[in-house]
PDB file of C-alpha atoms in Angstrom:
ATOM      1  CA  UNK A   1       0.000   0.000   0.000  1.00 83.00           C
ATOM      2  CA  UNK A   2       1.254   3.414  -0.922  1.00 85.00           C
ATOM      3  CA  UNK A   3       0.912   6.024   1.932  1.00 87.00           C
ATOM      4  CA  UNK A   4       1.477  10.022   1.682  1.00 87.00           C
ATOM      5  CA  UNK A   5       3.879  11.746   4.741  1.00 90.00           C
ATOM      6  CA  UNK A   6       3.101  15.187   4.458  1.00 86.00           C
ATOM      7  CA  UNK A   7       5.444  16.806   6.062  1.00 85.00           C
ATOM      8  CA  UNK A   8       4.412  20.058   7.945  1.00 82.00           C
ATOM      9  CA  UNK A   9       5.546  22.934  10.332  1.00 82.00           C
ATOM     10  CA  UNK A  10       5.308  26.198  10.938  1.00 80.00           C
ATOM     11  CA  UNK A  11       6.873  28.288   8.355  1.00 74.00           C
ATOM     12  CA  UNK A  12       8.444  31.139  10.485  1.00 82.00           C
ATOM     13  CA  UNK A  13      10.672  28.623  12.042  1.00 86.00           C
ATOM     14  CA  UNK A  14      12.147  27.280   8.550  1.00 83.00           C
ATOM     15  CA  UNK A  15      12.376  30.459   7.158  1.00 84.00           C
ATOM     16  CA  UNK A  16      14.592  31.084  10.580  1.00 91.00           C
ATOM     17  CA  UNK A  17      16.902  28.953   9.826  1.00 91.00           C
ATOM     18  CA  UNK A  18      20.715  29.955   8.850  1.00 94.00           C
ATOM     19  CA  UNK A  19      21.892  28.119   5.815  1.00 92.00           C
ATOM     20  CA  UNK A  20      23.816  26.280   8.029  1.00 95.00           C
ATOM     21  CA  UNK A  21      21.169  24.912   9.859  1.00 94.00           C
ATOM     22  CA  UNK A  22      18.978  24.092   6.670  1.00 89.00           C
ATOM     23  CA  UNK A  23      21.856  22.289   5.229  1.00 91.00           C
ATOM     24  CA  UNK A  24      21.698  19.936   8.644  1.00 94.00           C
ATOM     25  CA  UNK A  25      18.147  19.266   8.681  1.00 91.00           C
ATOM     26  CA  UNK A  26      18.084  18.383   5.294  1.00 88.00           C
ATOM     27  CA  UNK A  27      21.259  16.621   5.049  1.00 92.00           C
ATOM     28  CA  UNK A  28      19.480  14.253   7.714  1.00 93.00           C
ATOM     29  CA  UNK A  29      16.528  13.996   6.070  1.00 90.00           C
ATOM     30  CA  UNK A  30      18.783  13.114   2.524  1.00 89.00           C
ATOM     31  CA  UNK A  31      19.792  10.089   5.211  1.00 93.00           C
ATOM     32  CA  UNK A  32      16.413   8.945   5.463  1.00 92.00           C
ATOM     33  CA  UNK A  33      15.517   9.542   1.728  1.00 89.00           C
ATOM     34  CA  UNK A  34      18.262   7.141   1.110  1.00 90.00           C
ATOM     35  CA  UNK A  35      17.172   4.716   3.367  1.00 91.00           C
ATOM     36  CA  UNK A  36      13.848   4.749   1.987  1.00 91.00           C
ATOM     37  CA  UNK A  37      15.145   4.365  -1.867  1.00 88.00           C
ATOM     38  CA  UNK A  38      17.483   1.565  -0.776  1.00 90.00           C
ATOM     39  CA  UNK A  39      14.564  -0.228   0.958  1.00 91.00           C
ATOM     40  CA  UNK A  40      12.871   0.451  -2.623  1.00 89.00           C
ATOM     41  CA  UNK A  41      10.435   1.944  -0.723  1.00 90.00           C
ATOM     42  CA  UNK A  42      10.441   5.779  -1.439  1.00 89.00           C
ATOM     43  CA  UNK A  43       8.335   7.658  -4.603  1.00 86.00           C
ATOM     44  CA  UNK A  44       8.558  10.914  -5.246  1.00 84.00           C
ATOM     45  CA  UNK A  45       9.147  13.597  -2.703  1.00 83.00           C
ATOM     46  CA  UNK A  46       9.131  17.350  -2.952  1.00 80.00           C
ATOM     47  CA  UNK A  47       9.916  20.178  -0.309  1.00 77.00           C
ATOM     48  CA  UNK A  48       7.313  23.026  -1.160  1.00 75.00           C
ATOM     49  CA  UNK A  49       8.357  26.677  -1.534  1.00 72.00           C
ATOM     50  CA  UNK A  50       6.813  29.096   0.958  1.00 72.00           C
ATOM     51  CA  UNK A  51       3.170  29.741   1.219  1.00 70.00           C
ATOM     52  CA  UNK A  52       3.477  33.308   0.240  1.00 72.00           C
ATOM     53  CA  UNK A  53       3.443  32.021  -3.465  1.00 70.00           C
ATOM     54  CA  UNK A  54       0.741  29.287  -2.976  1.00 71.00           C
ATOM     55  CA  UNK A  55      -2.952  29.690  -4.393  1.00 70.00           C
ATOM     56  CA  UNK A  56      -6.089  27.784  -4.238  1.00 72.00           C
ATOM     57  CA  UNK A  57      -8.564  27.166  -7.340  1.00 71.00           C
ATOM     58  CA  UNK A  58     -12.169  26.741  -5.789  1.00 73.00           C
ATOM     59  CA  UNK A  59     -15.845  27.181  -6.272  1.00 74.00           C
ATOM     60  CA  UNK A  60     -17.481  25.296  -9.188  1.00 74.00           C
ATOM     61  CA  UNK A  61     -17.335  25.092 -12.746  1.00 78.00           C
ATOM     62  CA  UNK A  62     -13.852  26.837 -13.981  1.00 77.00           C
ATOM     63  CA  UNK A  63     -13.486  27.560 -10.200  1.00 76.00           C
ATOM     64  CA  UNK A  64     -11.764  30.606  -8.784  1.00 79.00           C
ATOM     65  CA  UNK A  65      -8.415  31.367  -7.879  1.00 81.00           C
ATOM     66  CA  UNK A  66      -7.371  32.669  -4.497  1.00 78.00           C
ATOM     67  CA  UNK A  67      -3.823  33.897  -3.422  1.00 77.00           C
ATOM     68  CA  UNK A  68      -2.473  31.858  -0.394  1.00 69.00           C
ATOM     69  CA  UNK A  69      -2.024  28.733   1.097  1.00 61.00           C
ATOM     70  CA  UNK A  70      -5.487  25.735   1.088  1.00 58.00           C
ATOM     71  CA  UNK A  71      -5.874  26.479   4.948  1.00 57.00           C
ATOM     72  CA  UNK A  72      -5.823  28.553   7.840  1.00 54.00           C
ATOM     73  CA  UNK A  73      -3.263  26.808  10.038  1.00 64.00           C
ATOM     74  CA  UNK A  74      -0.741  27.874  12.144  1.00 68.00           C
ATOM     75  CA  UNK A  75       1.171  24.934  10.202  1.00 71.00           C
ATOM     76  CA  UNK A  76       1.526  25.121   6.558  1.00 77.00           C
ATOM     77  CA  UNK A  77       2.159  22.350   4.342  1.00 78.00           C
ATOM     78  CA  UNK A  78       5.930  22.026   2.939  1.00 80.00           C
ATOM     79  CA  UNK A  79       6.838  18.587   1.069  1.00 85.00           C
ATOM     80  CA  UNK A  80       5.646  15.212   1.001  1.00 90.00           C
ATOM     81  CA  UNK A  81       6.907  11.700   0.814  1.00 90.00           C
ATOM     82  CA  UNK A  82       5.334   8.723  -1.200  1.00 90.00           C
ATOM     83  CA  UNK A  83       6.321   5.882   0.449  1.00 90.00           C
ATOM     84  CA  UNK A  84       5.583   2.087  -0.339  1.00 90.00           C
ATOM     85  CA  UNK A  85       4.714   0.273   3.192  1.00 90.00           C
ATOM     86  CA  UNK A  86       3.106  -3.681   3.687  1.00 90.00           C
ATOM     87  CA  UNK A  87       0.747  -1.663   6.295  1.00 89.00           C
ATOM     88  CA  UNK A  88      -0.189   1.527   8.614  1.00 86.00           C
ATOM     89  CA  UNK A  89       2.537   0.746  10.682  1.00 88.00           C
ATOM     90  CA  UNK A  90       5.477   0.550   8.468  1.00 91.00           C
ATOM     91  CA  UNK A  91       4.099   3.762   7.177  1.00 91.00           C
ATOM     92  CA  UNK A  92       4.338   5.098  10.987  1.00 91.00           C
ATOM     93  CA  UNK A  93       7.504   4.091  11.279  1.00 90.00           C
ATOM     94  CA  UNK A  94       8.600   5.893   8.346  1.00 92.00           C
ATOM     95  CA  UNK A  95       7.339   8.845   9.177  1.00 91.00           C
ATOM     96  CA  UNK A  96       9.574   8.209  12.704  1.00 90.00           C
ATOM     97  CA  UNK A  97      12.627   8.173  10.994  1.00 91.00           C
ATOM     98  CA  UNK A  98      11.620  11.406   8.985  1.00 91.00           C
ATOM     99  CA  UNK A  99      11.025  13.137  12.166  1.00 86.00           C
ATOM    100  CA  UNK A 100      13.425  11.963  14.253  1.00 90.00           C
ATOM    101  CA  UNK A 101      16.021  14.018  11.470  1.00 89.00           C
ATOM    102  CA  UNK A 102      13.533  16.752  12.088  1.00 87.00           C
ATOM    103  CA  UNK A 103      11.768  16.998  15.332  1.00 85.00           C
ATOM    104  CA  UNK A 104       9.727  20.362  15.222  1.00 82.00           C
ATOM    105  CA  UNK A 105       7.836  19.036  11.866  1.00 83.00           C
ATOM    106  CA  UNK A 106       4.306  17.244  12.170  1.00 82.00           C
ATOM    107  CA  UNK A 107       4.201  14.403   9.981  1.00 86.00           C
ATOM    108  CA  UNK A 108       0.272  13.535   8.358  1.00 85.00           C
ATOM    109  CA  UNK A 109       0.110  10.168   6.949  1.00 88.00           C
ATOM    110  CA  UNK A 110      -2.261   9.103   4.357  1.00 82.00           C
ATOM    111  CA  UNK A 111      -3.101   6.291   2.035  1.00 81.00           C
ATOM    112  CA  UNK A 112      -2.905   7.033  -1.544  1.00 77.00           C
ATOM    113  CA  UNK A 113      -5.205   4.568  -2.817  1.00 66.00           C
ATOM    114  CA  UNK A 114      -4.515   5.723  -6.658  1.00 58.00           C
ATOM    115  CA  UNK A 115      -0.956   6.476  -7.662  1.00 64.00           C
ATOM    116  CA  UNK A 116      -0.366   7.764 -11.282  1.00 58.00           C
ATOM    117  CA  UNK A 117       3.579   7.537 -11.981  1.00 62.00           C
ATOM    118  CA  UNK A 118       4.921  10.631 -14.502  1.00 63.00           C
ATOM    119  CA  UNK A 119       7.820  11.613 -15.208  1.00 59.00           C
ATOM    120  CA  UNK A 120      10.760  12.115 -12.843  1.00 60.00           C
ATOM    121  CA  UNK A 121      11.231  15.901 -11.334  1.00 56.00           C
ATOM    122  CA  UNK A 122      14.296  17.432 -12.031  1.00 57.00           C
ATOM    123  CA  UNK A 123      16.189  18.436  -8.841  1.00 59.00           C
ATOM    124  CA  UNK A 124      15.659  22.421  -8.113  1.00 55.00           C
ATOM    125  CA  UNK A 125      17.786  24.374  -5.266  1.00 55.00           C
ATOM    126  CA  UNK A 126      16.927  27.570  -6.169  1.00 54.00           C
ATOM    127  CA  UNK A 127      15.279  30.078  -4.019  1.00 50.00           C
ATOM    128  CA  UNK A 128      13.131  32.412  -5.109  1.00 49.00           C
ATOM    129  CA  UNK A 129      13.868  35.803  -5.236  1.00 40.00           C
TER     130      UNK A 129
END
């Protein structure tokens, strides 16, 4: 069974971070990753940019869009994980590992009952100006 990790936290404290201390979070989490992809167990992943540039498309028919983030949460969504786990508690302990590299995030975990593989990502480091 496929499960989503959605990985979030509150963006103030991310956007606090030196470059030096974003490199070591996410050098921790590139620990995990690996683990994951050895374990053939990891899809695609993705850290979001800020919410400042997200929008939302609802209402009905062609929908409306709206400047900001899906929800009002202290929290704000930042990446995701697809893992590939025999059951919820594989997935659980997936999401461990993925938090123990970064404690102050709240990990979500969902099924994905329909998973529609594209084409790989290429690998982005930019930040936006």
């Amino acid at each position: 069974m496929l499960y989503a990790i959605l990985a979030y936290h509150a963006a103030g404290v991310v956007e606090s971070w030196t470059p030096e201390e974003d490199a070591v979070v996410m050098a921790k989490l590139a620990s995990v990753r690996e683990r994951l992809l050895a374990e053939g167990k990891l899809g695609p992943a993705a850290r979001l940019s800020p919410t400042e540039g997200a929008f939302t498309l609802r209402g009905q028919g062609a929908g409306m869009v709206i400047d900001g983030p899906f929800a009002e949460t202290k929290e704000q969504l930042l990446g995701f994980y697809i893992v590939d786990c025999a059951n919820r508690e594989e997935a659980v302990e997936a999401a461990r590992n993925l938090r123990q590299a970064n404690p102050t995030a709240i990990y979500e975990i969902r099924p994905v009952p329909v998973y529609l593989p594209g084409v790989a990502f290429p690998v982005t480091e930019t930040k936006e100006s």
